Structures are given as structure tokens and as C-alpha cells.
PDB file of N, CA and C in Angstrom:
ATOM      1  N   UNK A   1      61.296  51.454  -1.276  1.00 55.00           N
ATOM      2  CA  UNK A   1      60.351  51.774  -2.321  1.00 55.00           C
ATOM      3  C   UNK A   1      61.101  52.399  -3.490  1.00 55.00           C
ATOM      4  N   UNK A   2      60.799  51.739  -4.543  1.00 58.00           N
ATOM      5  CA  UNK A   2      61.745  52.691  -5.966  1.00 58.00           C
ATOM      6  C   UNK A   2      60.784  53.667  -6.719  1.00 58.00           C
ATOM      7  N   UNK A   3      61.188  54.358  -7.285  1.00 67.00           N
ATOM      8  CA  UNK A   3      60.419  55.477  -7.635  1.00 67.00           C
ATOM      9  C   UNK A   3      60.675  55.074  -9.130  1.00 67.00           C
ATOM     10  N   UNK A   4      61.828  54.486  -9.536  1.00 61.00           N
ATOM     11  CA  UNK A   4      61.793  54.601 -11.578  1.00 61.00           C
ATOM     12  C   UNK A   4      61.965  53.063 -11.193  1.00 61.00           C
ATOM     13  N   UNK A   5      61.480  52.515 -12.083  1.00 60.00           N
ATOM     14  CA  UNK A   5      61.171  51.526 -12.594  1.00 60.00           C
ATOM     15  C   UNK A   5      62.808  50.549 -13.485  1.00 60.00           C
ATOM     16  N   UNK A   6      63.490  49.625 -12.900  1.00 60.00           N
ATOM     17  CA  UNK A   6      64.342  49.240 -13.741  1.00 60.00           C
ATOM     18  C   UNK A   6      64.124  48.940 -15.293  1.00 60.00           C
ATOM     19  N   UNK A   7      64.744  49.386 -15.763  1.00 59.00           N
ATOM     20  CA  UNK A   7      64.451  48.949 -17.316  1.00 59.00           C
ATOM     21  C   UNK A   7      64.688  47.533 -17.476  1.00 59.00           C
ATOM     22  N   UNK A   8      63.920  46.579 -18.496  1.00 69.00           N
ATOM     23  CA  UNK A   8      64.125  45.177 -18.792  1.00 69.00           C
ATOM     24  C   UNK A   8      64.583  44.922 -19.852  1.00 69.00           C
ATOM     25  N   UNK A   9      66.150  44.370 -19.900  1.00 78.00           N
ATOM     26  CA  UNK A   9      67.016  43.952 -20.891  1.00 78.00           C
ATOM     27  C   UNK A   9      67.082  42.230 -21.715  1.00 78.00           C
ATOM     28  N   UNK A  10      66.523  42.364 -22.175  1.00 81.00           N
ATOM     29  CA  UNK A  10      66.761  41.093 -22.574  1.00 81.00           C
ATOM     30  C   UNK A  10      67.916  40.323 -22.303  1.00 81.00           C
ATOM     31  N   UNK A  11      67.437  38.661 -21.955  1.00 82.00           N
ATOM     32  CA  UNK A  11      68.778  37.936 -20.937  1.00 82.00           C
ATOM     33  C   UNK A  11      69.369  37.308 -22.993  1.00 82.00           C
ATOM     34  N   UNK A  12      70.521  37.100 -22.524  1.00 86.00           N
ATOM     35  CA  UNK A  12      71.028  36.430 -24.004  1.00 86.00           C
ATOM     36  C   UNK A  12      71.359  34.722 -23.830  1.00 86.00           C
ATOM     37  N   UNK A  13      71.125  34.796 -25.359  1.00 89.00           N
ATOM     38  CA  UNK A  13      71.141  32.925 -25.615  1.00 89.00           C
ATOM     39  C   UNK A  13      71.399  32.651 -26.579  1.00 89.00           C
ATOM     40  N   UNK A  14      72.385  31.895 -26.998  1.00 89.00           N
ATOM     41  CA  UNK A  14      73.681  31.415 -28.204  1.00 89.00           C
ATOM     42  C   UNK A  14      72.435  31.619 -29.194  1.00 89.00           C
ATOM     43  N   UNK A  15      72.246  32.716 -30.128  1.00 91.00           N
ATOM     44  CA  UNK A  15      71.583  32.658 -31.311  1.00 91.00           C
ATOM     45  C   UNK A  15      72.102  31.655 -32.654  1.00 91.00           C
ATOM     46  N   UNK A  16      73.444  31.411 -32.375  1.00 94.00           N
ATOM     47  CA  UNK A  16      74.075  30.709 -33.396  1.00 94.00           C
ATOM     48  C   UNK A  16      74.226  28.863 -33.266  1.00 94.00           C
ATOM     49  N   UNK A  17      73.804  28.887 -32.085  1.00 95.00           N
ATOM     50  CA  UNK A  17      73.459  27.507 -31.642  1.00 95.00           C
ATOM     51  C   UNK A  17      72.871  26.594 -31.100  1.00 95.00           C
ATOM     52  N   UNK A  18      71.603  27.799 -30.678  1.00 96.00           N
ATOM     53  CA  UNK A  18      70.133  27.361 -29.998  1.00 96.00           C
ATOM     54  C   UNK A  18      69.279  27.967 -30.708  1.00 96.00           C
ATOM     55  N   UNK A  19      68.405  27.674 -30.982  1.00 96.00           N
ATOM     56  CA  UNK A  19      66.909  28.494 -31.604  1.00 96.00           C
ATOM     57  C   UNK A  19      65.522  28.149 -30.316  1.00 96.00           C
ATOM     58  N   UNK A  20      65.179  29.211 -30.322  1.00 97.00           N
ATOM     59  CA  UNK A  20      63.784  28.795 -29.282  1.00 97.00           C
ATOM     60  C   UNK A  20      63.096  27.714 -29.641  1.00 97.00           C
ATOM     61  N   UNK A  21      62.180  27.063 -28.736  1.00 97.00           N
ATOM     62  CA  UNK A  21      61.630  26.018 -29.555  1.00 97.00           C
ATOM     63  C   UNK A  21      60.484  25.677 -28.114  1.00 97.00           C
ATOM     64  N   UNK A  22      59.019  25.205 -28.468  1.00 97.00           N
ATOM     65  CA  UNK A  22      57.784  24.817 -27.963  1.00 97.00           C
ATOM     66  C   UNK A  22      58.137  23.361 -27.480  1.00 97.00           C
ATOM     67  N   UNK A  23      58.450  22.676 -26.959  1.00 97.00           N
ATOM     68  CA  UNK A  23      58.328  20.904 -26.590  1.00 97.00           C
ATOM     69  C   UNK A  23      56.995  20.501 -26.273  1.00 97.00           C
ATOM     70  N   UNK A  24      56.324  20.348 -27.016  1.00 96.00           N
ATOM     71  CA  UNK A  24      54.244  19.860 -26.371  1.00 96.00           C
ATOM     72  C   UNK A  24      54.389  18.597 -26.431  1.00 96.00           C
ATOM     73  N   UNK A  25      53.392  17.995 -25.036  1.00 94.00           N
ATOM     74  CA  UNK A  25      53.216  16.674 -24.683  1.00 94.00           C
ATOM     75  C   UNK A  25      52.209  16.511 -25.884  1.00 94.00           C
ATOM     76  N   UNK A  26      52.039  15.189 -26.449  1.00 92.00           N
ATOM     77  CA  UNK A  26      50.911  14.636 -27.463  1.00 92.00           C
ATOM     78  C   UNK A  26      50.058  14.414 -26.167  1.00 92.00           C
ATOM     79  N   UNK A  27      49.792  13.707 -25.376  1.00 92.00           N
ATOM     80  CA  UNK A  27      49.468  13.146 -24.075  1.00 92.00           C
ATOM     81  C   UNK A  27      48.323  13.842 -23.404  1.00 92.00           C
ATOM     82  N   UNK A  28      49.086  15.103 -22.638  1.00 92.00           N
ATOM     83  CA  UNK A  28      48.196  15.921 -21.863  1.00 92.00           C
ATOM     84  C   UNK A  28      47.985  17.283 -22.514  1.00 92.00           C
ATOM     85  N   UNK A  29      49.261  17.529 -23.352  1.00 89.00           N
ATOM     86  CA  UNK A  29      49.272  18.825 -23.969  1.00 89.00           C
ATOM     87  C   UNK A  29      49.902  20.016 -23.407  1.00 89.00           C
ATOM     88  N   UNK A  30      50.632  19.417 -22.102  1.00 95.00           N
ATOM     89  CA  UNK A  30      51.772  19.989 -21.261  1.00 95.00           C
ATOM     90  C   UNK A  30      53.027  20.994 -22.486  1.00 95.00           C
ATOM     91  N   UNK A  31      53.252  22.158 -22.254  1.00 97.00           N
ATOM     92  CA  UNK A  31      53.905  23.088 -22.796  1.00 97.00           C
ATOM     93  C   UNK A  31      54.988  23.384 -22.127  1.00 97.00           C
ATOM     94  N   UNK A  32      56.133  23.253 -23.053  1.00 98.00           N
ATOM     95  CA  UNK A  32      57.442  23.817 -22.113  1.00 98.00           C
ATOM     96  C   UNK A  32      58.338  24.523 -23.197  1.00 98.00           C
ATOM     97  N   UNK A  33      58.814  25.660 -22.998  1.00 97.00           N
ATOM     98  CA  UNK A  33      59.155  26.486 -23.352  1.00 97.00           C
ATOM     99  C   UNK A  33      60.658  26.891 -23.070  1.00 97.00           C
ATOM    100  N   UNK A  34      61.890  26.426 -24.454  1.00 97.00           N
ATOM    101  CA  UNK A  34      62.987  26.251 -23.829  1.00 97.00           C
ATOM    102  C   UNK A  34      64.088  26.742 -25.055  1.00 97.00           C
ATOM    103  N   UNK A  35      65.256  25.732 -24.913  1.00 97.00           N
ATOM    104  CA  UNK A  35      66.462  26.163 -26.747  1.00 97.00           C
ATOM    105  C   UNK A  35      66.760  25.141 -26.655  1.00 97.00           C
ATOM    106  N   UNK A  36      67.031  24.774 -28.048  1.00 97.00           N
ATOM    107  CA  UNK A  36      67.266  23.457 -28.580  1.00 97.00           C
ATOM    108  C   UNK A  36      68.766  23.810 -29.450  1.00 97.00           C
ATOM    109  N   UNK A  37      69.707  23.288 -29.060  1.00 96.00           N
ATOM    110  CA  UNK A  37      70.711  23.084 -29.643  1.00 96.00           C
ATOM    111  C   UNK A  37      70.790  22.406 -30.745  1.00 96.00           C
ATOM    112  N   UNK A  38      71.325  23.139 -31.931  1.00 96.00           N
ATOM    113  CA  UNK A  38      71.007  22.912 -33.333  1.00 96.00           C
ATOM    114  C   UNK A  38      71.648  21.708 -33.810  1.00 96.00           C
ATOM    115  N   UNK A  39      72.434  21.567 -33.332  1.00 96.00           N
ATOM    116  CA  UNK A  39      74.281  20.705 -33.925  1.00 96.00           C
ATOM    117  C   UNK A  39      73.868  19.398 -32.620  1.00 96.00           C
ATOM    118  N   UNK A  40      73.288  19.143 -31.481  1.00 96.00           N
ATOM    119  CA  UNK A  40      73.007  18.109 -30.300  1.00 96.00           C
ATOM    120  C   UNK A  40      71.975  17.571 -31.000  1.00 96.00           C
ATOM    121  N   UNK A  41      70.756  18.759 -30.629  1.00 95.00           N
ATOM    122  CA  UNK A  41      69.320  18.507 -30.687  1.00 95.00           C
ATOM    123  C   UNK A  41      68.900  18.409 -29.319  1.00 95.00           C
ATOM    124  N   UNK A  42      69.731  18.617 -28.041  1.00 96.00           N
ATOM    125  CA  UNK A  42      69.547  18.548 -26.863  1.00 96.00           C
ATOM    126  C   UNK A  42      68.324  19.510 -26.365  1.00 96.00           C
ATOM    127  N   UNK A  43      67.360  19.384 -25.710  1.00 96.00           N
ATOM    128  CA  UNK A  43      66.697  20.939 -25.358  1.00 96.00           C
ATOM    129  C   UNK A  43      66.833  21.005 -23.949  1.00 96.00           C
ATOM    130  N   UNK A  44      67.132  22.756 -23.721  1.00 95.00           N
ATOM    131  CA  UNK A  44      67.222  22.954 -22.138  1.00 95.00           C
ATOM    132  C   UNK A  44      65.979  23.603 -22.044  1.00 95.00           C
ATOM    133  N   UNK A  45      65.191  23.467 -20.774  1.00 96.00           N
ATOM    134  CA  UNK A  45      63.869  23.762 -20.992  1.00 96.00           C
ATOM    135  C   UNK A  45      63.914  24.873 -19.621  1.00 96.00           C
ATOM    136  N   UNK A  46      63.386  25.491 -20.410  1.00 95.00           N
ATOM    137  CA  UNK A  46      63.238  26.969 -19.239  1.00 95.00           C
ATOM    138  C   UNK A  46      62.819  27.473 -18.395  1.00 95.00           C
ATOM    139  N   UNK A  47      61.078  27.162 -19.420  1.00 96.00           N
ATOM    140  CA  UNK A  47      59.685  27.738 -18.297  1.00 96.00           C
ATOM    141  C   UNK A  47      58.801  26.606 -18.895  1.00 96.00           C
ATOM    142  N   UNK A  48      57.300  26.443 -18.093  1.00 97.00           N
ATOM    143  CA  UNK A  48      56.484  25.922 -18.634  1.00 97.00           C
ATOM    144  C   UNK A  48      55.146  26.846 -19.041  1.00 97.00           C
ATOM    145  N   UNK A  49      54.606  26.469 -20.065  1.00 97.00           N
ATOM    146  CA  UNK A  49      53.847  27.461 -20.798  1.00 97.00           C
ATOM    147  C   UNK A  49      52.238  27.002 -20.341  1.00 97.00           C
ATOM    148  N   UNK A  50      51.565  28.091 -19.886  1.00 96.00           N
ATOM    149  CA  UNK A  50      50.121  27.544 -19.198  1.00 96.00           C
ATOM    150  C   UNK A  50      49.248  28.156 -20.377  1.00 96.00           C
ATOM    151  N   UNK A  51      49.673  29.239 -20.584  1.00 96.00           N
ATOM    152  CA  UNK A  51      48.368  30.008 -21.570  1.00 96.00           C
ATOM    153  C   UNK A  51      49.573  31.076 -22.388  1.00 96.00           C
ATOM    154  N   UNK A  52      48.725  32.003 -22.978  1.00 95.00           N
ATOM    155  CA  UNK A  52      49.453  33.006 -23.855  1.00 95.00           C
ATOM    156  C   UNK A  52      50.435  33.980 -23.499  1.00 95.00           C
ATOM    157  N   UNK A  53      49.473  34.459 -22.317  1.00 96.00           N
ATOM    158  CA  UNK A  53      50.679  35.523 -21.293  1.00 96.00           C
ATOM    159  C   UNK A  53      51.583  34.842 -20.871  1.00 96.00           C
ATOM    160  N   UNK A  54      52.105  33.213 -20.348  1.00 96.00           N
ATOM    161  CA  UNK A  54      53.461  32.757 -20.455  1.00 96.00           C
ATOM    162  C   UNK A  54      54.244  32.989 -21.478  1.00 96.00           C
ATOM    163  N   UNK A  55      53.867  32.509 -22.617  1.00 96.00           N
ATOM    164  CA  UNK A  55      54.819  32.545 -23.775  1.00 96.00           C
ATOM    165  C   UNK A  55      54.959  34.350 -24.226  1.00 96.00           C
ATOM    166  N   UNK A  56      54.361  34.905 -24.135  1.00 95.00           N
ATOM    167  CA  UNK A  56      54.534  36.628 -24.296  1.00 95.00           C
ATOM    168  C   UNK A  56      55.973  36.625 -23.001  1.00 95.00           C
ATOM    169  N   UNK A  57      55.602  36.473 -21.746  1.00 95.00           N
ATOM    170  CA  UNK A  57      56.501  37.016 -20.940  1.00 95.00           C
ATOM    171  C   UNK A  57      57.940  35.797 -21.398  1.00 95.00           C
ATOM    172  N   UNK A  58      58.042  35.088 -21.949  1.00 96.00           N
ATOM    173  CA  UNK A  58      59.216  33.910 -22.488  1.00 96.00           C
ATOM    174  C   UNK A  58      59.499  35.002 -23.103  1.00 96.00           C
ATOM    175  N   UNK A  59      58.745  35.018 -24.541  1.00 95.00           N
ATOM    176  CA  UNK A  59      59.413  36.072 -25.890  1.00 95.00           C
ATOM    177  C   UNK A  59      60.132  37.527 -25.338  1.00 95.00           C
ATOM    178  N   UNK A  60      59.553  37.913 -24.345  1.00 94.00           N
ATOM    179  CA  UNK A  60      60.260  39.141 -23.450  1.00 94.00           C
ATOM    180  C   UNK A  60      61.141  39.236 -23.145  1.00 94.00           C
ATOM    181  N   UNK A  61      61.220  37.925 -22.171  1.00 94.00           N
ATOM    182  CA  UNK A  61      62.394  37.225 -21.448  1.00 94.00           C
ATOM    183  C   UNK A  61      64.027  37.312 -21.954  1.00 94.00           C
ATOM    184  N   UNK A  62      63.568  36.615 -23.598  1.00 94.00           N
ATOM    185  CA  UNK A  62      65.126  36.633 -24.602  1.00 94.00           C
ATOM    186  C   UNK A  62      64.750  37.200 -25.538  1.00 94.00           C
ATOM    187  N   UNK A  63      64.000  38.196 -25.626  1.00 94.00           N
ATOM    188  CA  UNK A  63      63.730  39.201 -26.797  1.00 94.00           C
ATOM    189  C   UNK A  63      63.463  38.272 -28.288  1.00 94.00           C
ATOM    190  N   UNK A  64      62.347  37.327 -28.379  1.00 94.00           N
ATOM    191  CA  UNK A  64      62.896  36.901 -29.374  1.00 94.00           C
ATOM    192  C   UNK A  64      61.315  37.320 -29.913  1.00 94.00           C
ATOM    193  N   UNK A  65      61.083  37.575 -31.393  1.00 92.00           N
ATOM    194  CA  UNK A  65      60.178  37.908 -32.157  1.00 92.00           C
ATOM    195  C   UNK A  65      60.040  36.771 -33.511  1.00 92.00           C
ATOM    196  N   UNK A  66      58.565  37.229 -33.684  1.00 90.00           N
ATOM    197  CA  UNK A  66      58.119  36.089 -34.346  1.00 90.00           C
ATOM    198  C   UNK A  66      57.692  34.610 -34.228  1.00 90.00           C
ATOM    199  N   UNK A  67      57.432  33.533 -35.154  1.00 93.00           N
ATOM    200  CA  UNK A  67      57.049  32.407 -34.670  1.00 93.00           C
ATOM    201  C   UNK A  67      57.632  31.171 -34.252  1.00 93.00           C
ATOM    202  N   UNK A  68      57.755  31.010 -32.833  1.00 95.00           N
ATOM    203  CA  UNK A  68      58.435  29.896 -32.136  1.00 95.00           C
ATOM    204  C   UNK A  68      58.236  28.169 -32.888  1.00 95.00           C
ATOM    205  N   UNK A  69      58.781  27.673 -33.458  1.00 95.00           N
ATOM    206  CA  UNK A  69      58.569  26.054 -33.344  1.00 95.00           C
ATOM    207  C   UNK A  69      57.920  25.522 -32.476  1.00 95.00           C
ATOM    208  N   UNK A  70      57.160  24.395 -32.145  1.00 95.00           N
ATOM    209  CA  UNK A  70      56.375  23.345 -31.631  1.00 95.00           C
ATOM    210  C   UNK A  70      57.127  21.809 -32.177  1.00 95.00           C
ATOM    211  N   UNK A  71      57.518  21.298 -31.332  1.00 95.00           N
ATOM    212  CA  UNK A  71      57.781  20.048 -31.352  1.00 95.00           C
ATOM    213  C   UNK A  71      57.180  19.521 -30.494  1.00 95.00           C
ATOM    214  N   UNK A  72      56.707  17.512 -30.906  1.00 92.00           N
ATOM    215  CA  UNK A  72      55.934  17.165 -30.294  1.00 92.00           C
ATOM    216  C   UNK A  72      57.056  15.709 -29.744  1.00 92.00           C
TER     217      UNK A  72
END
């Protein structure tokens, strides 16, 4: 049983060569939540996004603030 609580550090991710980014199905409307390599265009996809509290606990995840891209 722990008594203090670990603190949560944000995990890191090439800011200089990935930017976060939304991938949405046109289709079903399936959400995935990942980084897109700027200079490829490759995306590695992370989590999948069901509702709002996914993408809050993503933005947590790699500390990132503000508004994510949507690509379709």
C-alpha cells in the first residue's frame, strides 16, 4: 500500500520532429491519437480516442497543451 502518491512526469516525444496529431476515420469516425513525423509524414499511433477524457489523459500523457490537429 503507498501512502504518497507518485508524481506524473510527462513521457517525451521528438518536439522537433513529430507534432501530435488526431487520425479520424471519415467512415465510422474511429479516433486515434498519435505523432506524425514532420519530414516522413509517417504516423505512430498511440492510443485510441473514445470520448474527451481519452484525449485529456493523451494531452497528460506528453504534456502537450492546446489544439491538437485532426486529419482525416
Amino acid at each position: 500500500m503507498r501512502i504518497f502518491k507518485k508524481k506524473s512526469t510527462p513521457l517525451p516525444y521528438d518536439k522537433m520532429n513529430k507534432k501530435p496529431i488526431i487520425k479520424a476515420s471519415i467512415c465510422n469516425g474511429e479516433q486515434v491519437a498519435g505523432f506524425k513525423d514532420i519530414h516522413t509524414g509517417k504516423i505512430e499511433e498511440i492510443m485510441l480516442i473514445k470520448n474527451e477524457a481519452d484525449l485529456d489523459t493523451f494531452r497528460k500523457m506528453y504534456g502537450i497543451e492546446g489544439k491538437i490537429e485532426k486529419e482525416y
